CSV table of C-alpha atoms in Angstrom, one decimal:
chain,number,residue,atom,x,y,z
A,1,UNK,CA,-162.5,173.2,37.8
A,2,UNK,CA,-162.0,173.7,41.5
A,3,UNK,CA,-159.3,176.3,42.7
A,4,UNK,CA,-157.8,177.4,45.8
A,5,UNK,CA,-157.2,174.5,48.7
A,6,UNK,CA,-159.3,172.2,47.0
A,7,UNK,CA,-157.4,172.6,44.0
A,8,UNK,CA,-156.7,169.0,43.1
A,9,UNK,CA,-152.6,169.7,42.0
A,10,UNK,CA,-152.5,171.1,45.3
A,11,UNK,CA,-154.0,167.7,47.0
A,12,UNK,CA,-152.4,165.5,44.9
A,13,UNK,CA,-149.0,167.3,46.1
A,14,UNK,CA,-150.5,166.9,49.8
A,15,UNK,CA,-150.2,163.2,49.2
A,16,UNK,CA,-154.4,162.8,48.1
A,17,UNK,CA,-154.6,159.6,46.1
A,18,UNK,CA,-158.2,160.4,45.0
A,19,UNK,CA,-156.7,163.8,43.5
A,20,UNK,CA,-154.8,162.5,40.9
A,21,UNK,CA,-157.9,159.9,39.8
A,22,UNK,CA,-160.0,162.9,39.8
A,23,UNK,CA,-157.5,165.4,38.0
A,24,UNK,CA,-156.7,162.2,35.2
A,25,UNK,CA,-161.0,161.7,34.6
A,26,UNK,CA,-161.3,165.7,34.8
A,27,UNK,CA,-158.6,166.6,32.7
A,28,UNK,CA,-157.6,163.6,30.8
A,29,UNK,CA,-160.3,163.6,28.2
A,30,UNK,CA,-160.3,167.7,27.8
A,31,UNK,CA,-156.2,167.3,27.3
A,32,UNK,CA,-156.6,164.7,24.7
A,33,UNK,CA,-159.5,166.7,22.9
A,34,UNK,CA,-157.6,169.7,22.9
A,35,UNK,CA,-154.6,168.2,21.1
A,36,UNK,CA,-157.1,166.0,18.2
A,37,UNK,CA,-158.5,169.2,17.5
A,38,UNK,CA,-155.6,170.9,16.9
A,39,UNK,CA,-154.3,168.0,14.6
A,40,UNK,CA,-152.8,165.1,16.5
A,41,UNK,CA,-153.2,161.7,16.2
A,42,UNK,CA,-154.8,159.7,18.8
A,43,UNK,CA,-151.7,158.4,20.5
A,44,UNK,CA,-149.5,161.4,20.2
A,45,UNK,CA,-152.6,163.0,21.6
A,46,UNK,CA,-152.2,161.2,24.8
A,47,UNK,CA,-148.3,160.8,24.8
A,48,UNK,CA,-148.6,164.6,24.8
A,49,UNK,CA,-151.7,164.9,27.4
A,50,UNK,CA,-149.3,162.7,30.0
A,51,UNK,CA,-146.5,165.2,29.6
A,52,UNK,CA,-148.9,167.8,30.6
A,53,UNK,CA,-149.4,165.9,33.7
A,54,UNK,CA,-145.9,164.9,34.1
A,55,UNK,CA,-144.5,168.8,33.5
A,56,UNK,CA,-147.4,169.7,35.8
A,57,UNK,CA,-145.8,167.3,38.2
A,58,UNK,CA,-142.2,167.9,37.6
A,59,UNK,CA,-143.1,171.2,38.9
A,60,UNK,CA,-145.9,170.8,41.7
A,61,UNK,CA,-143.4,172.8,44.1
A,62,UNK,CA,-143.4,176.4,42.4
A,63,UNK,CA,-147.2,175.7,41.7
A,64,UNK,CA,-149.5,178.6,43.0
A,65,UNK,CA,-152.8,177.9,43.1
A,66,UNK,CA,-154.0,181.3,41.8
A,67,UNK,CA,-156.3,180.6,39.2
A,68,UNK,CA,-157.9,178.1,37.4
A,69,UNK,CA,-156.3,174.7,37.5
A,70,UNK,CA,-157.6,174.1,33.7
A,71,UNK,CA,-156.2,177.4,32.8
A,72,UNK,CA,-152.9,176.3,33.8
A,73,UNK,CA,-153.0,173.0,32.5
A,74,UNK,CA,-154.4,174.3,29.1
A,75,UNK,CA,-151.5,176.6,29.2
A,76,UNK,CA,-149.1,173.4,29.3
A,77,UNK,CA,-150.9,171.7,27.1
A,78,UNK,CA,-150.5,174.8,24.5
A,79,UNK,CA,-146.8,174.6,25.1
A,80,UNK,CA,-145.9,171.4,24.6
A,81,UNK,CA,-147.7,171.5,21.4
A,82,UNK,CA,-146.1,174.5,19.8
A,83,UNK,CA,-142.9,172.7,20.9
A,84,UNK,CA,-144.8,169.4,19.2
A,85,UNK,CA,-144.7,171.4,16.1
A,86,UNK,CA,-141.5,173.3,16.1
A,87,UNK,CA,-139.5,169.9,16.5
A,88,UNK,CA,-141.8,168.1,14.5
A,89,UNK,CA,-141.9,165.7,17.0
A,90,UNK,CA,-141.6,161.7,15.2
A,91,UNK,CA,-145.0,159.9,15.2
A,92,UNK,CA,-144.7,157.5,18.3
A,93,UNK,CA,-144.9,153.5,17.5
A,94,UNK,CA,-148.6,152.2,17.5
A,95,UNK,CA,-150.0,155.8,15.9
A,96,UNK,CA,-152.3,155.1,13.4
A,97,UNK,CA,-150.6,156.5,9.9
A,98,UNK,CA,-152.2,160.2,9.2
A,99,UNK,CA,-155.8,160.0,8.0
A,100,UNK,CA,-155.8,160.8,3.6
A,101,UNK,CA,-159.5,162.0,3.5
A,102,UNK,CA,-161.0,160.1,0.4
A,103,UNK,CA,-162.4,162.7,-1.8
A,104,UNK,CA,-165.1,160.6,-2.7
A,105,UNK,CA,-167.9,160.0,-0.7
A,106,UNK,CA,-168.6,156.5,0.9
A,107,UNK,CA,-172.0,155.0,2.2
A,108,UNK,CA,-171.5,156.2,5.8
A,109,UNK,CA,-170.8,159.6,4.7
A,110,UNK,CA,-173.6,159.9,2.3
A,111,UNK,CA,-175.9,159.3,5.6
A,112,UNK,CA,-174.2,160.9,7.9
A,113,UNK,CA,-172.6,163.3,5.6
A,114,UNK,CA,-175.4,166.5,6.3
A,115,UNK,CA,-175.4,165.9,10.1
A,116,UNK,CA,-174.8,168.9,11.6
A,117,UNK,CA,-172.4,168.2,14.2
A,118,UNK,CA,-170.7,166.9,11.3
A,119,UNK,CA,-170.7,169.9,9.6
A,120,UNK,CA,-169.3,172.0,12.5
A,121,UNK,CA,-166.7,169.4,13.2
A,122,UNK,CA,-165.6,170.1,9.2
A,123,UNK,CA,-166.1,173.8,9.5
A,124,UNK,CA,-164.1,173.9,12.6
A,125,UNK,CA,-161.0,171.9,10.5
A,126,UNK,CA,-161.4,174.8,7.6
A,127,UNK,CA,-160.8,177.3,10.3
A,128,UNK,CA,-157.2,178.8,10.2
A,129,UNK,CA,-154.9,177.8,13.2
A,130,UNK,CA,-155.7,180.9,15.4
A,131,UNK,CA,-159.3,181.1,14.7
A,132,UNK,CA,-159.6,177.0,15.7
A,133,UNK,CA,-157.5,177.8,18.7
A,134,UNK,CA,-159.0,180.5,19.9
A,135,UNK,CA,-162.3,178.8,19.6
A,136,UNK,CA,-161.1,175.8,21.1
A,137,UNK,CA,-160.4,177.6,24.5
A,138,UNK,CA,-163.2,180.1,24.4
A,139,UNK,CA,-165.9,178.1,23.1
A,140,UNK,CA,-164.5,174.3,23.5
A,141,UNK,CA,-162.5,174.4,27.0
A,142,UNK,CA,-164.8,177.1,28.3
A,143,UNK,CA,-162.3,179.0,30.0
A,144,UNK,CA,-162.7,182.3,31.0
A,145,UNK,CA,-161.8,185.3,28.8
A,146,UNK,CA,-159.7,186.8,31.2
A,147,UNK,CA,-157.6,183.2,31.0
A,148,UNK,CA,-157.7,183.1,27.6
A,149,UNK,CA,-156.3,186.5,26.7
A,150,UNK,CA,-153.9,186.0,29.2
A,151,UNK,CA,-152.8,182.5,27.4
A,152,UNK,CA,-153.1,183.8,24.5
A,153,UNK,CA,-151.5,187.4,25.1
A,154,UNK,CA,-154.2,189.5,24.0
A,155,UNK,CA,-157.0,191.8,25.8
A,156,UNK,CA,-160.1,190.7,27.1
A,157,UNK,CA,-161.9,192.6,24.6
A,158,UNK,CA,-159.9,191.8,22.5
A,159,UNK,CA,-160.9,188.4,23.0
A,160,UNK,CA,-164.6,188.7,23.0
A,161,UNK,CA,-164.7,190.2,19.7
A,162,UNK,CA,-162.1,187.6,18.2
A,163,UNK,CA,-164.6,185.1,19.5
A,164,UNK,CA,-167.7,186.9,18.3
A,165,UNK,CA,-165.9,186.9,14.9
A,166,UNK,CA,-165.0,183.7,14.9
A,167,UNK,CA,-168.1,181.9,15.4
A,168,UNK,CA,-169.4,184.1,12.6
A,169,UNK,CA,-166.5,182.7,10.3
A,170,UNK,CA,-167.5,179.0,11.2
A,171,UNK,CA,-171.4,180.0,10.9
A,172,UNK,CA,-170.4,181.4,7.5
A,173,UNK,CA,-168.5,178.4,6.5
A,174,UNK,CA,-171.4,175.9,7.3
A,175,UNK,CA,-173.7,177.3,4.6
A,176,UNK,CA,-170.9,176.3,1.6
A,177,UNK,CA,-170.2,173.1,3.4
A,178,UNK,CA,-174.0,172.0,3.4
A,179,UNK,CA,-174.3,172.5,0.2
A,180,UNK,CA,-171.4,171.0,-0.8
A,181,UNK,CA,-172.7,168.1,1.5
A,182,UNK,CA,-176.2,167.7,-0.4
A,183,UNK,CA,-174.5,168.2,-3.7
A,184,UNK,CA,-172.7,165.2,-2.9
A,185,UNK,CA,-175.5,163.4,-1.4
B,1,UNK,CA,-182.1,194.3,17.3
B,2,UNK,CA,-180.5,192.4,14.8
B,3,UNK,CA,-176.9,192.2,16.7
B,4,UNK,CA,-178.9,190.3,19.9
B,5,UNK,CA,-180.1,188.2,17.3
B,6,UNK,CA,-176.8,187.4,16.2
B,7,UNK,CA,-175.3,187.3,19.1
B,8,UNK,CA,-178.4,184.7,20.6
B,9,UNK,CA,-177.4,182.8,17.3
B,10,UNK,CA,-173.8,183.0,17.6
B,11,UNK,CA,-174.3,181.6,21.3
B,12,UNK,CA,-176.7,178.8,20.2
B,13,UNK,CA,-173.8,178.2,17.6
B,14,UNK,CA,-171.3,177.7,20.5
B,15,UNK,CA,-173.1,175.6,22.5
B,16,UNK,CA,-173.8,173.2,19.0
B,17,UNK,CA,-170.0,173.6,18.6
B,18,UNK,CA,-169.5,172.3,22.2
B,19,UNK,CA,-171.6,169.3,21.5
B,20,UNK,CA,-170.6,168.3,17.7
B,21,UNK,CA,-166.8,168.2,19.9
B,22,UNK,CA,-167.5,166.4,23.0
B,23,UNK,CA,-164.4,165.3,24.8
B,24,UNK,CA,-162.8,161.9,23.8
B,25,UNK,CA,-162.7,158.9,25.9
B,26,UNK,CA,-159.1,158.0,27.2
B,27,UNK,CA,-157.9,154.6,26.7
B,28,UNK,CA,-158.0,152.1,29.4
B,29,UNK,CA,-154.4,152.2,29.4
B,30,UNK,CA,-153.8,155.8,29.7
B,31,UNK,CA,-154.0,156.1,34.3
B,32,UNK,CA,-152.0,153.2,34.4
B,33,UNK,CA,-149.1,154.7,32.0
B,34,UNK,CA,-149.4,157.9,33.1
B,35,UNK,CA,-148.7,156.2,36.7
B,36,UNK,CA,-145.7,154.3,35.5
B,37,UNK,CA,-144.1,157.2,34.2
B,38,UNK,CA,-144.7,159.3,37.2
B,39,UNK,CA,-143.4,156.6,39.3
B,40,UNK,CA,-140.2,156.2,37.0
B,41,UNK,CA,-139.9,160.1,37.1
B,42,UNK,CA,-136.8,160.0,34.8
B,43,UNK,CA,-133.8,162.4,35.7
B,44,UNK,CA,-133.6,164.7,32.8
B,45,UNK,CA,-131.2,167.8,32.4
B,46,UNK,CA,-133.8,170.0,31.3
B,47,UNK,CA,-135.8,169.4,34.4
B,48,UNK,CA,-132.8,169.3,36.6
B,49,UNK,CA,-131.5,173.0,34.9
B,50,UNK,CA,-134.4,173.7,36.2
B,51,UNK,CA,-135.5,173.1,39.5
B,52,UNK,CA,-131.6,173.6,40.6
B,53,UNK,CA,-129.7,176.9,39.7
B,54,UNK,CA,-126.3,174.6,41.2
B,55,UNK,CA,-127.0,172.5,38.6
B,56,UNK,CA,-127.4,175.7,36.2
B,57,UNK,CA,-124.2,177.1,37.6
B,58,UNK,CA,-121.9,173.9,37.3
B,59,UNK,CA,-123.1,173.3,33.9
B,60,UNK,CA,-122.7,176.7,32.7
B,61,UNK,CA,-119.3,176.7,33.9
B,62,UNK,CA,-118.6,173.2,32.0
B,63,UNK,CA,-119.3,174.7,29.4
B,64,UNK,CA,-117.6,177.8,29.8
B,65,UNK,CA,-114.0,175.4,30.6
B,66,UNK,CA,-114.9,173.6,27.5
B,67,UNK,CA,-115.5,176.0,25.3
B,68,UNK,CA,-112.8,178.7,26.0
B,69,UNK,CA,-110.0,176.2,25.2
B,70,UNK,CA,-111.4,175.4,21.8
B,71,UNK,CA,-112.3,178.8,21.5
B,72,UNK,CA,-108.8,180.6,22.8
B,73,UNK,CA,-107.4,178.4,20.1
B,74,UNK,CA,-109.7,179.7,17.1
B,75,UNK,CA,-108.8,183.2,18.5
B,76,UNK,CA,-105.2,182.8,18.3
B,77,UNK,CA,-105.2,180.6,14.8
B,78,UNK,CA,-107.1,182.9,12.8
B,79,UNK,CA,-105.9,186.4,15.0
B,80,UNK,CA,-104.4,188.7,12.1
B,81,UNK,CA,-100.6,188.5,12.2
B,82,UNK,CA,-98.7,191.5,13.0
B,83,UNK,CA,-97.8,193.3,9.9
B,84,UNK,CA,-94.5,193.3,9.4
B,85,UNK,CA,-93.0,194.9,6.0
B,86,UNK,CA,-89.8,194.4,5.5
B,87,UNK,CA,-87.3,197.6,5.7
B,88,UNK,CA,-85.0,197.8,3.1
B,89,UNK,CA,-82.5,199.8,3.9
B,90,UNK,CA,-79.3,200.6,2.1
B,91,UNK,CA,-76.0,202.4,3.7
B,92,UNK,CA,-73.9,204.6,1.7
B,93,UNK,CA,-69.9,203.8,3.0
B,94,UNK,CA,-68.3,206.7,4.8
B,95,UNK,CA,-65.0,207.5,4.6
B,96,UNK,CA,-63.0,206.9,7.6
B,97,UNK,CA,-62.8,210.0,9.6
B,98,UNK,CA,-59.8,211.5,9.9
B,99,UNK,CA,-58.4,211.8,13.4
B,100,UNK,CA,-56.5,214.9,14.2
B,101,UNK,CA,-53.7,214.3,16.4
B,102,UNK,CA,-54.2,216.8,19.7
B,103,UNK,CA,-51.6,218.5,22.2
B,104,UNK,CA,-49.7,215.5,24.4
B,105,UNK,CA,-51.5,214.5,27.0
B,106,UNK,CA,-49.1,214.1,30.2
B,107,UNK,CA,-50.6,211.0,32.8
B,108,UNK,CA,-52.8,212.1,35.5
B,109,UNK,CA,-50.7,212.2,38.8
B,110,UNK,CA,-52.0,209.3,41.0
B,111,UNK,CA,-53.9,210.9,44.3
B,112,UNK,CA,-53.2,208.6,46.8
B,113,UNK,CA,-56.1,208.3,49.2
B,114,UNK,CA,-56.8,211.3,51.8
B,115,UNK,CA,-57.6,210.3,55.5
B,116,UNK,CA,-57.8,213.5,56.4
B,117,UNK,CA,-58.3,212.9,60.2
B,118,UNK,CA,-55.1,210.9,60.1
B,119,UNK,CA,-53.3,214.0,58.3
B,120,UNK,CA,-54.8,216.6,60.6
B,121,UNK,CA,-53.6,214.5,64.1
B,122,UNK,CA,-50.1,214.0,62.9
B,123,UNK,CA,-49.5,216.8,60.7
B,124,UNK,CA,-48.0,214.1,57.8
B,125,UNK,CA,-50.0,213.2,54.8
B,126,UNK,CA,-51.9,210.0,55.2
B,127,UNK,CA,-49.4,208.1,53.1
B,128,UNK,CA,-46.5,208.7,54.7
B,129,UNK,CA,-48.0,207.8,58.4
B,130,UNK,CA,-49.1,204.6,57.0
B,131,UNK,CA,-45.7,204.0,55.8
B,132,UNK,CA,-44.0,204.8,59.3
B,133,UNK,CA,-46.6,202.4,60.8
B,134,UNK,CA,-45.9,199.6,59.1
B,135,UNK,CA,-42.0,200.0,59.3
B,136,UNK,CA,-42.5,200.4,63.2
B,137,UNK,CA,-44.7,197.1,63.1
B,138,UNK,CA,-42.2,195.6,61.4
B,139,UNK,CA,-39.6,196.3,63.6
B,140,UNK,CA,-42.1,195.8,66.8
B,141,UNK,CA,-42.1,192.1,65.5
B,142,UNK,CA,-38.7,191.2,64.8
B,143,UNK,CA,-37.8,193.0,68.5
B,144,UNK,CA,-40.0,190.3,70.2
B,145,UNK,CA,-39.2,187.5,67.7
B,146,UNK,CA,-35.4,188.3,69.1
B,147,UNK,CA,-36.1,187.9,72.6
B,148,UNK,CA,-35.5,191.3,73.3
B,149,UNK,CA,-38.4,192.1,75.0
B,150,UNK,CA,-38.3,192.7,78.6
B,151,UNK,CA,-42.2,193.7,79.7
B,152,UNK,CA,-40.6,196.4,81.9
B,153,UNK,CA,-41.5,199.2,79.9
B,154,UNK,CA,-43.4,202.4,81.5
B,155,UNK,CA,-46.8,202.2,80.1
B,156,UNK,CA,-46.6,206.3,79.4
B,157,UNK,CA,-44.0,208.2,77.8
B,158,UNK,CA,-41.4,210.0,79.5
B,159,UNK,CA,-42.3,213.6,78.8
B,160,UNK,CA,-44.8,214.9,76.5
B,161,UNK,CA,-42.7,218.0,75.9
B,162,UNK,CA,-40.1,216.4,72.9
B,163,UNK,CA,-38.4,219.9,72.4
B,164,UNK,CA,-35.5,219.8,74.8
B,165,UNK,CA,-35.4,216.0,75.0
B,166,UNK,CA,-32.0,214.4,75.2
B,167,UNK,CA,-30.6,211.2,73.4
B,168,UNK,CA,-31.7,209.2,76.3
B,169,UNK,CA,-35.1,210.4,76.3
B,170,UNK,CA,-35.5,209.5,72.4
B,171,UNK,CA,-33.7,206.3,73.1
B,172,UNK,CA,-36.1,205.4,76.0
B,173,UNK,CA,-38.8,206.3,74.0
B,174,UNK,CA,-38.0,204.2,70.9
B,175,UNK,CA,-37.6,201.5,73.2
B,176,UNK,CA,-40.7,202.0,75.3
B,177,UNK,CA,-42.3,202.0,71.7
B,178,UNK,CA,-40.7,198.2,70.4
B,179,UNK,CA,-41.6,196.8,74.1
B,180,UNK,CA,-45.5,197.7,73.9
B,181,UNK,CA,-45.7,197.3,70.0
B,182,UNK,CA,-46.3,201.1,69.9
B,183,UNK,CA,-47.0,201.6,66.1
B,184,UNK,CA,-48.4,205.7,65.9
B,185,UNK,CA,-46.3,207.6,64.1
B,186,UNK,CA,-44.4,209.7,66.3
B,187,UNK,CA,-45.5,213.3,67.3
B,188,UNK,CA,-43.8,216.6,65.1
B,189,UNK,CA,-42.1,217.7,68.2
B,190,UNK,CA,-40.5,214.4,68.4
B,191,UNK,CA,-39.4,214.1,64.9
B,192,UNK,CA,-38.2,217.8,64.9
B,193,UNK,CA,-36.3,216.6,67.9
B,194,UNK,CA,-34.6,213.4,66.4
B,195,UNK,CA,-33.7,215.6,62.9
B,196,UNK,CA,-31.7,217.9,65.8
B,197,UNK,CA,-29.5,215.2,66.4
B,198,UNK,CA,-28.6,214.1,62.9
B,199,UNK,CA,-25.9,216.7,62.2
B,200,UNK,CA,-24.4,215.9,65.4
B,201,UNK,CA,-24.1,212.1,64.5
B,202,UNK,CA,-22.9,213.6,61.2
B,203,UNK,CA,-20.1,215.4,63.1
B,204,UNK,CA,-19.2,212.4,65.1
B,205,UNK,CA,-18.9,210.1,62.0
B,206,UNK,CA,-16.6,212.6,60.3
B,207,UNK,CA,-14.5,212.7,63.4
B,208,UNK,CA,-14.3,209.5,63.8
B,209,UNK,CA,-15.4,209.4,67.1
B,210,UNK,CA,-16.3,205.6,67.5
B,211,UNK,CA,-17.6,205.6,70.5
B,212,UNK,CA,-20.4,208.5,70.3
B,213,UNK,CA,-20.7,207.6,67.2
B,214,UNK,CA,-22.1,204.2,67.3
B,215,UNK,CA,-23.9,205.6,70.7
B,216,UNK,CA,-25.8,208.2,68.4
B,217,UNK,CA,-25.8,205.8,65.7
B,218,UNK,CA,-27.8,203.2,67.1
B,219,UNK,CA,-30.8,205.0,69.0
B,220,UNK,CA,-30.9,207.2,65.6
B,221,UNK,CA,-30.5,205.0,62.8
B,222,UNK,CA,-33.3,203.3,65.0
B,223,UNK,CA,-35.5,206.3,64.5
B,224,UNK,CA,-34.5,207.3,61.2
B,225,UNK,CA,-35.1,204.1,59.5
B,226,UNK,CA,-38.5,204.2,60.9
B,227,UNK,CA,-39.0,208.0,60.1
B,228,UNK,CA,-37.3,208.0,56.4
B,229,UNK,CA,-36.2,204.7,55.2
B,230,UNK,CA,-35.9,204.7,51.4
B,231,UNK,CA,-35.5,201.3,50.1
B,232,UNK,CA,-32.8,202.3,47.7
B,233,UNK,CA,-30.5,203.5,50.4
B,234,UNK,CA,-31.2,201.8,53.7
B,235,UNK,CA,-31.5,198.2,54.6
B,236,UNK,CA,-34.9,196.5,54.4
B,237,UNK,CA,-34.3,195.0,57.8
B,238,UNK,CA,-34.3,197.3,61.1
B,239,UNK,CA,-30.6,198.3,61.8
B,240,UNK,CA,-31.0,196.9,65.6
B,241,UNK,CA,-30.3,193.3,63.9
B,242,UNK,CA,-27.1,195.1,62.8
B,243,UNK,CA,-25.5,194.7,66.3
B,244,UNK,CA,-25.9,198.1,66.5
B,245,UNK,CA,-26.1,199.0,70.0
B,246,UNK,CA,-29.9,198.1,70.6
């Protein structure tokens, strides 16, 4: 994510066109990713990843283009979720109903149900909230670890090790999950 | 040895992690929302607070208006009363005091007002002076209201020296006096000098000397109706409207 004069909030400010097509097919997808992963459904996850843009917009002025762009639209996007949660925000109209996971395993699952991208998409859903998050914007969003202890409010090394831990709680988790996968196979 | 391991596994892990996750495919719909909404750019107070501290300011003091009427009222209503405990009080009756009856107490004289530079000038009390004054401008008046006045009269006196004056000289005088409304009381000299004369008129009434008599008469009832008329024993009006002479 570019920074600095070509940052693309700073051209899209400047009156760039292109920027904002650029910034919706860089970010866009990352936005929306981040909030499905941390438990949204499909279209809250984009109601919220436009209000990103649109709080990112409301306040292009007082933008400094100091660090990363992504860092800063993460950091929104982090906000307006916690505020998501604390208000309990109403499912929009058109949201598909919240997914009841069928305990018992159907035809597709019994194929695809030991995939291992499977598995770390399940293992990364057992995670607990801080764990998942951290992950997300460590390992996920690839930000920086300076970025992320500074969004998340912690040290750098404080972050490395969180991570380091963390991918040794999901690596831990897939061994119980494969089983349970073949077992069900 | 075995942490690099792990760590090369852990990283391996990550980079499985990042593609079991890849990022989702926005729907075709999402650019041309997220346009709309830009464009509308809705006016909302929480952006507004915001951006503008005016905006901050007004509304905090909106709310401040509102709220301290409401709040004032609260205050008041549910203030704690002042305590008040009623006194009870109880009075045991006196008897009247007895009031002892002192020594008589005779009225304060009156002190007629002092002038004292008046007293001092004439040697008379204050009073008295007054008193000439007014009977002189009484009979100043009813001299010119009677025609007599001539507008001959010297505008000094005769002599300022009263001690050897003659009748003429105090007749002059008194005259001088009603012809230029001349209301001072006269000097002690001069009064000493009239009183010289009144046991002479007394002689010349008891002798029955008509002519000196209502000579002396006239000039000195003049004078001693100004000097020491008492209103029990002289007439209120100036003897010269008595035919006396004058």
């Amino acid at each position: 994510m570019t920074q600095g004069p070509d940052d693309l909030l700073v051209r899209f400010r400047a009156g760039d066109p292109a920027a904002f097509d650029q910034l919706v097919q860089d970010m866009g997808p990352r936005l929306k990713g981040f909030f499905l992963r941390q438990g949204a459904q499909e279209a809250t996850a984009e109601d919220l990843s436009q209000h990103v843009y649109l709080r990112a917009f409301q306040s292009r002025e007082r933008y400094q283009p100091t660090g990363r762009l992504d860092a800063y639209l993460l950091r929104i996007a982090r906000n307006l979720w916690i505020d998501n949660r604390r208000r309990k925000r109403p499912v929009r109209f058109g949201d598909e109903p919240p997914e009841c996971p069928d305990p018992s395993p159907g035809p597709l699952d019994q194929v695809v149900g030991t995939d291992r991208a499977e598995l770390l998409r399940e293992g990364m859903e057992r995670l607990d909230e801080d764990t998942r998050e951290l992950l997300e914007l460590a390992v996920l969003q690839q930000l920086p670890y300076k970025d992320v202890g500074e969004l998340l409010g912690i040290p750098v090394g404080t972050v490395k090790s969180r991570v380091y831990y963390s991918l040794r709680k999901l690596r831990d988790l897939l061994t119980p999950l494969r089983d349970e996968a073949e077992l069900e196979s | 040895m075995s942490e690099l391991r792990d760590q090369a596994e852990l990283d391996l892990l990550a980079e499985e992690l990042r593609r079991a996750c890849p990022a989702p495919d926005l729907s075709d719909a999402f650019a041309e929302e997220l346009r709309a909404r830009l464009a509308a750019h809705p006016w909302t107070l929480s952006s507004a607070l915001r951006r503008n501290s005016l905006i901050r300011v007004a509304a905090m003091l909106l709310v401040l208006s509102t709220v301290a009427g409401p709040v004032a009222a609260l205050v008041l209503l549910f203030r704690a009363p002042p305590k008040h405990v009623a006194e009870i009080i109880w009075t045991i009756p006196q008897p009247q005091p007895e009031v002892e009856e002192g020594p008589d107490h005779q009225p304060l004289p009156a002190v007629p007002p002092v002038d004292p530079a008046a007293g001092n000038a004439f040697g008379l009390d204050w009073q008295e002076a007054l008193t000439r004054e007014n009977r002189m401008a009484l009979i100043v008046r009813q001299w010119h209201d009677a025609g007599l006045a001539s507008g001959q009269a010297a505008a000094a006196p005769s002599r300022l020296d009263w001690s050897d004056a003659g009748r003429a000289d105090l007749e002059a005088e008194f005259l001088r006096r009603c012809e230029l409304g001349i209301l001072a009381s006269p000097s002690p000299g001069m009064v000493q000098r009239v009183r010289s004369f009144e046991p002479e008129a007394g002689r010349a009434a008891q002798n029955q000397d008509a002519g000196t008599a209502s000579a002396v008469d006239a000039w000195l009832a003049a004078w001693q109706w100004v000097l020491d008329r008492d209103a029990s024993e002289q007439p209120e009006d100036p003897p010269i409207f008595f035919g006396t002479g004058f």
